[in-house]
């Protein structure tokens, strides 16, 4: 072999192994760099000259290989999006659970104290101290409802702020990915592995925010799409996410994408990651929790007020509302025609029919319809919208005023604001209506087994003139009031005198000839009949069509919110296991093993030294040849 060939072979080996040692050093230096993929030098033997005996001419560095698995990376992107979503869902759902279930912030303690105080009035209805305690605990219960709703509202504000912060971060990452794509395209086939690592790292971070899928192009660029197909990066161009005001509630943000024509709202489910988790939490956990909390407040206050109005206070006057509540809220759509003057007056008229679901009311130019805001499912709606015949939907009555135009839409929130607006309405302990409005006297000659009854005031203005009344039974199914016309009766039904503003439900069954003598309860009465009814409101089934009491519904809310939090945490734990497995798979391919790199460094160092020895040998041979020529 010519000495020049030996020298060239040694020099090529020296340069190749120097490059290999530099690559090993680069790997070691980046062993803890996030997103770094291990690199390896690929060698290629130099071929001999054509037409001659095939003797190698040394070695060349064929390529610098980046060790990465595209399939593992795709799974890593999917997992990053799910981890981002579930982390938000778990953390925020747990906060709601703690707010509602914790004795310090929840309703249970204040609820128990209030009804214990109500039982104190039952025990001594003339006690000013007992009545004052009932008022105090009533105010505390209303304050606890407001406080709990306030905490949930604050949590909602945090979600809005986090949403905007994460959108800003996602837009920044999309811009950086687009810039890296530009550099990679310009580099062609010689793109630095470190550039590819930087891009993959940012795509992974973007996936943690919005849930992303990367699609490689022939020019080396990576297009990035959200799970809903919304492009975030197309080559060297980045799309920008933004927020727009909710068309019904201007202080509530919706996710949108910026286009040359303006911001376009994105549908629910178009993104995952942290942003998707925030949106999902807001719509599936926070909003339903506030609505249900308001439904409980509405049911409790409405039932308690109705019972309070049925009795008379210490001064002998019909009872007035114990609590006050805001009316259901209704918001017009921002896109309603400018010519539309339609508006609604709302009120809750049937607690048993309340669902708490937000509803969208639509006018097609001829008729109104209602549908659930979250699912779009149609909801039955009756009435014509007038004061005499209001619209009725899910227990809410609506009286329309003004003129609607075709396409008008309104968002009805039956209970979302109730918990935050409940207030104690009474200020005087004497106004607690502890006594029944009437005494029920039984004629000694009665043959039936009537033992008394439960009386209520139905119209305070008319009852103001009531003094006494006599109910005479012509037979077991017919009666008269003060000798008036015969009225039909069935055991357990309500006897009422609309002209006098009272009603009565008898205990037992009357017989023909029985007489019931009613008298007005005197002021400062020690009667506790209505106080007993007030103290039993917590166990009165008024929700879900009269099948569920408020106490049970409170327990159901606590259980549901707790279940949501546990479910989110279990999902997060399961996803964490999968994410760890994917990371381990990536590290097995792309991770830097310092022991392996140390071995490679030693091997390349020895090879480098051997190549240097080859060069030294070639030099000795060359010097010997020169010496021979000189002779």
XYZ file of C-alpha atoms in Angstrom:
631
model
C 0.000 0.000 0.000
C 1.370 3.441 -0.850
C 2.366 5.539 2.113
C -0.026 8.275 0.955
C -2.864 5.774 1.224
C -1.876 4.860 4.757
C -1.620 8.517 5.677
C -5.050 9.316 4.135
C -6.636 6.364 5.864
C -5.241 7.421 9.227
C -6.218 11.043 8.716
C -9.801 10.117 7.800
C -10.041 7.893 10.867
C -8.580 10.626 13.065
C -11.180 13.146 11.862
C -14.060 10.643 12.073
C -13.281 9.586 15.636
C -12.738 13.202 16.662
C -16.270 13.925 15.417
C -17.565 10.864 17.261
C -15.943 11.982 20.527
C -17.404 15.469 20.068
C -20.855 13.912 19.619
C -20.421 11.825 22.779
C -19.383 14.951 24.657
C -22.444 16.775 23.302
C -24.656 13.937 24.563
C -23.080 14.034 28.008
C -23.397 17.816 28.198
C -27.141 17.595 27.389
C -27.953 14.571 29.509
C -30.394 16.635 31.590
C -31.566 19.027 28.873
C -35.385 18.787 28.528
C -36.432 17.295 25.197
C -32.888 16.379 24.104
C -32.553 13.306 21.880
C -29.348 11.316 21.906
C -27.160 11.678 18.797
C -24.886 9.150 17.159
C -22.288 9.397 14.399
C -22.816 6.951 11.537
C -19.591 5.855 9.758
C -19.168 4.861 6.139
C -16.100 3.153 4.645
C -14.353 4.864 1.735
C -14.382 2.634 -1.331
C -11.256 1.819 -3.321
C -10.583 3.206 -6.798
C -12.474 1.575 -9.695
C -10.506 -0.880 -11.839
C -7.997 -1.669 -9.128
C -7.776 -4.200 -6.369
C -10.452 -3.077 -3.880
C -8.504 -1.744 -0.934
C -10.329 0.665 1.409
C -9.263 4.260 1.578
C -10.381 4.998 5.144
C -13.618 6.149 6.734
C -16.045 9.065 6.447
C -18.795 10.345 8.739
C -21.896 9.414 6.757
C -24.393 11.249 8.978
C -25.180 12.528 12.426
C -28.186 10.479 13.473
C -30.800 11.743 15.928
C -32.184 8.794 17.872
C -35.945 9.381 18.079
C -39.039 7.235 17.546
C -41.863 9.032 15.724
C -44.550 6.682 17.041
C -43.447 7.163 20.635
C -43.376 10.920 20.088
C -46.955 10.888 18.749
C -48.071 9.000 21.851
C -46.165 11.489 23.981
C -48.110 14.373 22.405
C -51.427 12.629 23.100
C -50.428 11.962 26.692
C -49.239 15.562 27.202
C -52.641 16.863 26.122
C -54.492 14.481 28.442
C -52.164 15.261 31.344
C -52.757 18.965 30.877
C -56.528 18.517 30.739
C -56.797 16.123 33.664
C -54.423 18.122 35.858
C -56.726 21.127 35.562
C -59.866 19.046 36.044
C -58.517 17.257 39.115
C -57.061 20.303 40.846
C -60.047 22.569 40.299
C -62.674 19.886 41.005
C -60.945 19.100 44.294
C -61.210 22.752 45.277
C -64.959 22.743 44.618
C -65.286 19.530 46.617
C -63.444 21.026 49.592
C -65.541 24.201 49.483
C -68.835 22.327 49.570
C -67.951 19.445 51.876
C -65.746 21.220 54.418
C -67.678 22.134 57.595
C -65.979 25.529 57.695
C -67.038 26.628 54.212
C -69.985 24.334 53.466
C -73.633 24.598 54.414
C -73.991 21.683 56.837
C -73.016 23.477 60.063
C -75.086 26.609 59.427
C -78.003 24.473 58.219
C -77.990 22.390 61.396
C -77.710 25.468 63.620
C -80.658 27.171 61.960
C -83.042 24.266 62.344
C -81.871 23.689 65.925
C -82.831 27.297 66.610
C -86.203 26.714 64.909
C -86.804 23.815 67.294
C -86.011 26.207 70.138
C -88.937 28.393 69.010
C -91.124 25.274 68.889
C -90.188 24.565 72.501
C -90.927 28.131 73.662
C -92.722 30.220 71.006
C -93.085 33.215 73.338
C -89.349 33.436 74.122
C -87.704 36.515 72.630
C -84.298 34.882 73.079
C -85.348 31.796 71.097
C -86.819 33.932 68.333
C -83.704 36.135 68.212
C -81.513 33.052 67.951
C -83.581 31.824 65.037
C -83.173 35.166 63.259
C -79.420 35.195 63.939
C -78.843 31.679 62.637
C -81.106 32.422 59.661
C -78.870 35.356 58.768
C -75.798 33.166 59.208
C -77.266 30.483 56.931
C -78.033 33.059 54.229
C -74.512 34.489 54.625
C -72.999 31.021 54.292
C -74.915 30.461 51.063
C -73.649 33.786 49.728
C -70.105 33.063 50.868
C -70.048 29.649 49.228
C -71.387 31.085 45.992
C -68.817 33.874 46.249
C -65.990 31.347 46.535
C -67.287 29.549 43.458
C -67.563 32.866 41.626
C -63.966 33.678 42.565
C -62.902 30.281 41.290
C -64.666 31.093 38.038
C -62.726 34.363 37.831
C -59.497 32.421 38.304
C -60.499 30.132 35.454
C -61.079 33.164 33.215
C -57.631 34.588 34.098
C -55.899 31.215 33.642
C -57.625 30.766 30.302
C -56.190 34.029 28.996
C -52.712 33.324 30.411
C -52.591 29.873 28.824
C -53.785 31.228 25.495
C -50.934 33.760 25.567
C -48.451 30.950 26.296
C -49.916 28.775 23.514
C -49.637 31.600 21.000
C -46.010 32.204 21.974
C -45.177 28.509 21.529
C -46.955 28.400 18.166
C -44.863 31.360 17.012
C -41.630 29.706 18.161
C -42.554 26.461 16.384
C -43.244 28.377 13.181
C -39.835 30.083 13.430
C -38.101 26.750 14.001
C -39.964 25.325 11.009
C -38.605 28.178 8.906
C -35.029 27.472 9.992
C -35.430 23.733 9.417
C -36.859 24.281 5.929
C -33.926 26.588 5.104
C -31.452 23.941 6.310
C -32.882 21.277 4.034
C -31.493 17.784 4.700
C -28.777 19.222 6.943
C -31.111 20.446 9.679
C -29.442 20.301 13.066
C -30.789 17.590 15.381
C -30.805 20.216 18.104
C -33.235 22.304 16.049
C -35.509 19.284 15.712
C -35.301 18.687 19.457
C -36.224 22.293 20.192
C -39.210 22.073 17.883
C -40.406 18.764 19.327
C -40.053 20.135 22.851
C -42.224 23.145 22.036
C -44.810 21.048 20.244
C -45.023 18.910 23.378
C -45.441 22.009 25.529
C -48.114 23.285 23.152
C -49.879 19.929 23.367
C -49.956 20.252 27.154
C -51.882 23.504 26.643
C -54.245 22.703 23.759
C -53.769 19.027 22.880
C -51.790 18.760 19.647
C -51.012 16.462 16.754
C -47.868 16.966 14.662
C -47.776 16.127 10.958
C -44.360 16.121 9.254
C -44.097 17.595 5.749
C -41.726 16.692 2.923
C -39.745 19.897 3.436
C -39.051 19.001 7.070
C -41.628 21.334 8.581
C -44.136 20.071 11.129
C -47.740 21.232 10.906
C -49.497 21.260 14.270
C -53.246 20.791 14.778
C -55.428 20.679 17.868
C -57.461 17.548 18.598
C -60.439 19.243 16.974
C -58.530 19.802 13.729
C -57.882 23.502 14.287
C -54.471 24.365 12.753
C -52.047 26.022 15.148
C -48.939 25.958 12.948
C -48.794 25.555 9.168
C -45.203 25.539 8.005
C -43.645 28.869 8.974
C -47.034 30.439 9.772
C -48.600 30.364 13.237
C -52.294 30.764 14.030
C -53.287 32.779 17.076
C -55.862 31.791 19.673
C -57.826 34.499 21.440
C -60.908 35.011 23.574
C -64.172 36.685 22.689
C -66.982 37.769 24.975
C -69.795 35.286 25.454
C -72.748 36.554 23.398
C -75.009 36.345 26.454
C -72.579 37.340 29.236
C -69.935 39.860 28.269
C -67.764 39.120 31.325
C -67.408 35.471 30.343
C -64.726 34.484 27.813
C -65.078 32.041 24.940
C -62.177 30.448 23.079
C -61.670 31.749 19.547
C -59.115 31.752 16.738
C -57.935 34.887 14.973
C -58.513 35.002 11.226
C -58.112 37.789 8.661
C -61.868 38.309 8.982
C -61.720 38.582 12.767
C -62.018 36.241 15.752
C -64.069 33.096 15.198
C -65.368 31.218 18.295
C -64.235 27.603 18.543
C -66.742 24.913 19.529
C -66.508 22.989 22.779
C -64.149 20.047 22.498
C -61.969 21.655 19.823
C -58.997 21.737 22.210
C -57.667 19.579 25.016
C -54.720 20.221 27.314
C -54.834 22.789 30.089
C -57.080 25.135 28.109
C -59.509 22.325 27.341
C -59.443 21.292 31.010
C -60.316 24.828 32.111
C -63.239 25.010 29.689
C -64.444 21.531 30.637
C -64.243 22.297 34.353
C -66.167 25.527 33.915
C -68.997 23.959 31.919
C -69.186 20.481 33.516
C -68.321 21.102 37.175
C -68.375 24.760 38.201
C -71.508 25.963 36.394
C -73.624 22.943 37.451
C -72.415 23.284 41.051
C -73.437 26.957 41.186
C -76.771 26.202 39.541
C -77.513 23.357 41.954
C -76.452 25.444 44.942
C -78.891 28.109 43.739
C -81.619 25.516 43.207
C -81.238 24.400 46.837
C -81.323 28.006 48.047
C -84.435 28.675 45.969
C -86.227 25.552 47.159
C -85.358 26.215 50.783
C -86.240 29.918 50.796
C -89.426 29.459 48.759
C -90.691 26.609 50.963
C -89.723 28.325 54.207
C -91.348 31.576 53.107
C -94.553 29.792 52.101
C -94.711 28.116 55.505
C -93.919 31.396 57.269
C -96.710 33.168 55.360
C -99.142 30.448 56.422
C -98.916 31.363 60.136
C -99.256 34.511 62.229
C -96.558 36.356 64.139
C -96.437 37.381 67.777
C -98.530 40.475 67.055
C -101.259 38.372 65.417
C -100.479 39.480 61.867
C -99.998 37.078 58.929
C -96.372 36.096 58.501
C -94.161 37.767 55.887
C -91.222 36.339 53.936
C -88.349 35.152 56.111
C -85.810 35.233 53.237
C -85.531 37.189 49.997
C -84.215 35.868 46.693
C -83.319 37.434 43.339
C -85.483 36.482 40.383
C -84.060 34.110 37.748
C -81.670 35.901 35.434
C -82.228 36.208 31.699
C -79.768 37.635 29.194
C -80.382 38.701 25.587
C -78.031 37.485 22.869
C -75.671 40.177 21.601
C -76.721 39.299 18.066
C -80.404 40.059 18.583
C -81.763 42.535 16.058
C -81.436 46.183 16.981
C -85.148 46.580 16.337
C -86.009 44.004 19.002
C -87.431 45.425 22.235
C -88.300 42.076 23.818
C -87.593 41.548 27.519
C -88.853 39.207 30.221
C -89.978 39.415 33.827
C -89.109 36.132 35.549
C -90.201 34.340 38.713
C -90.068 30.854 40.169
C -93.559 29.409 40.377
C -92.918 25.675 40.806
C -89.945 24.627 42.922
C -90.657 20.970 42.228
C -90.111 21.517 38.497
C -86.822 23.410 38.865
C -83.852 21.665 37.291
C -81.261 24.428 37.468
C -80.313 23.861 33.821
C -79.545 26.949 31.776
C -82.005 27.325 28.908
C -81.926 29.128 25.583
C -85.222 30.704 24.483
C -85.629 31.267 20.728
C -88.182 33.151 18.671
C -88.613 31.982 15.077
C -90.892 34.821 14.080
C -94.068 32.988 15.052
C -93.465 31.039 18.265
C -91.054 30.701 21.165
C -89.192 27.504 22.041
C -86.782 26.439 24.769
C -83.774 24.129 24.771
C -81.005 23.248 27.201
C -77.991 25.490 26.698
C -75.473 22.655 27.197
C -76.997 19.876 25.103
C -79.497 21.619 22.834
C -82.219 19.209 23.966
C -85.713 20.673 23.561
C -87.574 21.514 26.782
C -91.350 21.756 27.081
C -92.612 25.328 27.231
C -96.235 26.354 27.783
C -98.195 29.599 27.903
C -98.404 32.632 25.676
C -96.133 34.998 27.609
C -98.819 37.384 28.868
C -99.355 38.347 32.483
C -102.501 36.230 32.583
C -100.866 33.296 30.792
C -97.091 33.502 31.210
C -94.580 31.199 29.568
C -93.742 28.348 31.950
C -90.578 26.290 31.510
C -88.821 24.135 34.127
C -90.732 25.774 36.984
C -90.009 29.349 35.870
C -92.676 31.783 34.672
C -91.797 34.454 32.144
C -93.899 37.444 31.152
C -92.896 38.920 27.799
C -92.908 42.645 27.166
C -91.883 44.543 24.069
C -91.733 43.193 20.520
C -89.482 40.292 19.507
C -88.021 39.800 16.035
C -87.315 36.522 14.267
C -84.034 35.025 15.470
C -84.091 36.596 18.939
C -82.415 34.458 21.601
C -82.239 34.727 25.386
C -80.263 32.765 27.976
C -82.316 31.874 31.062
C -80.428 30.989 34.244
C -83.140 29.791 36.639
C -81.000 29.370 39.758
C -77.367 30.374 39.075
C -77.700 33.700 40.939
C -79.953 32.532 43.772
C -77.315 31.381 46.278
C -75.354 34.588 45.846
C -78.431 36.754 46.408
C -80.269 35.095 49.300
C -80.838 37.492 52.212
C -82.572 37.497 55.580
C -85.771 39.531 55.099
C -86.996 39.748 58.717
C -85.474 42.080 61.275
C -87.888 41.717 64.214
C -87.956 38.430 66.182
C -91.642 39.032 66.815
C -92.320 38.666 63.093
C -91.578 34.948 63.171
C -94.936 33.316 62.452
C -94.830 30.598 65.080
C -98.605 30.303 65.659
C -101.303 28.800 63.483
C -103.638 31.497 62.132
C -106.776 29.830 63.430
C -107.934 27.714 66.321
C -109.793 24.548 65.339
C -112.669 23.820 67.736
C -114.548 20.513 67.616
C -118.214 20.256 68.564
C -118.660 17.783 71.468
C -121.413 16.015 69.550
C -119.269 15.199 66.513
C -119.456 11.578 65.417
C -116.363 11.498 63.172
C -112.785 11.105 64.327
C -111.510 14.572 63.367
C -108.875 15.561 65.915
C -107.859 18.981 64.625
C -106.183 20.338 61.533
C -103.452 22.402 59.947
C -104.543 25.945 59.096
C -102.776 28.406 56.803
C -103.169 31.972 55.589
C -103.562 32.059 51.793
C -104.192 35.801 51.348
C -102.983 38.157 54.099
C -105.119 41.060 52.894
C -108.350 39.059 52.963
C -107.439 37.286 56.188
C -107.099 40.656 57.914
C -110.891 40.790 58.262
C -111.329 37.193 59.423
C -112.712 36.566 62.914
C -114.434 33.169 62.893
C -116.073 30.538 60.688
C -118.107 27.344 61.040
C -117.664 24.302 58.844
C -120.715 22.033 58.835
C -120.593 18.558 57.248
C -123.846 17.532 55.596
C -122.312 14.114 55.161
C -118.818 12.648 54.937
C -118.291 14.101 51.447
C -120.133 17.442 51.580
C -119.692 20.523 53.732
C -120.660 24.172 53.966
C -118.837 27.225 55.334
C -120.992 29.557 57.416
C -124.113 28.027 55.885
C -123.023 28.690 52.326
C -123.498 26.428 49.321
C -122.523 22.744 49.642
C -118.959 21.907 48.665
C -117.485 18.517 47.807
C -114.986 16.976 50.215
C -112.638 14.000 50.205
C -110.631 12.936 53.264
C -107.292 14.765 53.387
C -108.255 17.431 50.852
C -107.884 21.147 51.559
C -110.856 23.146 52.797
C -110.530 26.804 51.894
C -112.422 30.050 51.862
C -110.945 32.203 49.075
C -113.023 35.148 50.203
C -111.511 35.069 53.705
C -107.936 34.120 52.754
C -107.510 30.876 54.722
C -107.208 27.124 54.157
C -107.459 24.071 56.405
C -106.476 20.414 56.200
C -108.283 18.260 58.775
C -106.757 15.386 60.692
C -109.141 12.433 60.549
C -112.449 11.808 58.792
C -115.655 13.752 59.539
C -119.158 12.283 59.697
C -122.570 13.705 58.819
C -123.574 16.469 61.230
C -120.040 17.220 62.451
C -119.162 20.876 62.987
C -115.751 22.524 63.065
C -115.538 25.968 64.662
C -112.700 28.184 63.517
C -111.483 31.223 65.398
C -108.685 33.684 64.811
C -105.590 33.088 66.928
C -105.073 35.959 69.364
C -101.862 38.051 69.476
C -99.030 36.906 71.795
C -100.240 33.351 71.469
C -98.130 30.514 72.841
C -99.315 28.284 70.002
C -96.437 26.620 68.133
C -98.308 24.836 65.338
C -96.697 26.837 62.548
C -93.304 26.791 64.276
C -93.438 22.996 64.093
C -93.988 23.262 60.352
C -91.086 25.724 60.033
C -88.778 23.392 61.956
C -89.721 20.531 59.628
C -89.014 22.323 56.336
C -85.627 20.582 56.123
C -87.408 17.250 55.763
C -90.192 18.421 53.434
C -89.992 16.818 49.995
C -90.319 19.709 47.550
C -87.687 19.085 44.867
C -87.848 16.792 41.846
C -91.601 16.806 41.684
C -92.024 16.516 45.461
C -89.785 13.450 45.833
C -86.669 14.973 47.452
C -86.207 17.224 50.471
C -83.571 19.944 50.550
C -81.427 18.138 53.145
C -81.195 15.077 50.916
C -80.499 17.258 47.893
C -77.643 18.940 49.774
C -76.143 15.512 50.480
C -76.560 14.594 46.827
C -74.744 17.753 45.755
C -71.879 17.015 48.132
C -71.688 13.431 46.873
C -71.816 14.482 43.221
C -69.094 17.108 43.546
C -66.973 14.695 45.552
C -67.548 12.021 42.915
C -66.467 14.416 40.167
C -63.278 15.218 42.069
C -62.474 11.554 42.760
C -63.210 10.597 39.162
C -60.900 13.328 37.861
C -58.138 12.280 40.266
C -58.445 8.602 39.304
C -58.260 9.539 35.630
C -55.207 11.689 36.314
C -53.510 8.878 38.234
C -54.192 6.429 35.409
C -52.919 8.875 32.795
C -49.816 9.523 34.892
C -48.998 5.822 34.793
C -49.352 5.785 31.000
C -47.350 8.997 30.699
C -44.540 7.481 32.769
C -44.529 4.414 30.525
C -44.321 6.562 27.394
C -41.517 8.623 28.925
C -39.639 5.424 29.775
C -40.049 4.255 26.163
C -38.726 7.565 24.895
C -35.782 7.487 27.278
C -34.915 3.952 26.172
C -34.480 5.275 22.640
C -33.613 8.955 22.974
C -32.340 9.341 26.507
C -28.651 9.747 27.329
C -27.148 6.883 29.339
C -23.989 8.237 30.945
C -22.485 4.783 31.412
C -23.002 3.984 27.759
C -21.565 7.338 26.708
C -18.518 6.777 28.921
C -17.945 3.430 27.215
C -18.306 5.013 23.791
C -15.912 7.792 24.752
C -13.298 5.247 25.826
C -13.789 3.220 22.645
C -13.528 6.271 20.380
C -10.527 7.551 22.318
C -8.696 4.280 21.769
C -9.650 4.328 18.103
C -8.458 7.933 17.839
C -5.139 6.980 19.383
C -4.826 4.034 16.997
C -5.543 6.359 14.043
C -2.828 8.691 15.314
C -0.476 5.733 15.446
C -1.353 4.901 11.846
C -0.380 8.439 10.864
C 2.858 8.150 12.850
C 3.640 4.860 11.129
C 2.950 6.394 7.726
C 5.270 9.249 8.619
C 8.061 6.805 9.606
C 7.607 4.932 6.358
C 7.722 8.156 4.397
C 10.894 9.328 6.181
C 12.552 5.932 5.534
C 11.673 6.195 1.857
C 13.166 9.685 1.672
C 16.346 8.430 3.352
C 16.684 5.635 0.828
C 16.301 8.052 -2.075
C 18.999 10.355 -0.675
C 21.529 7.503 -0.767
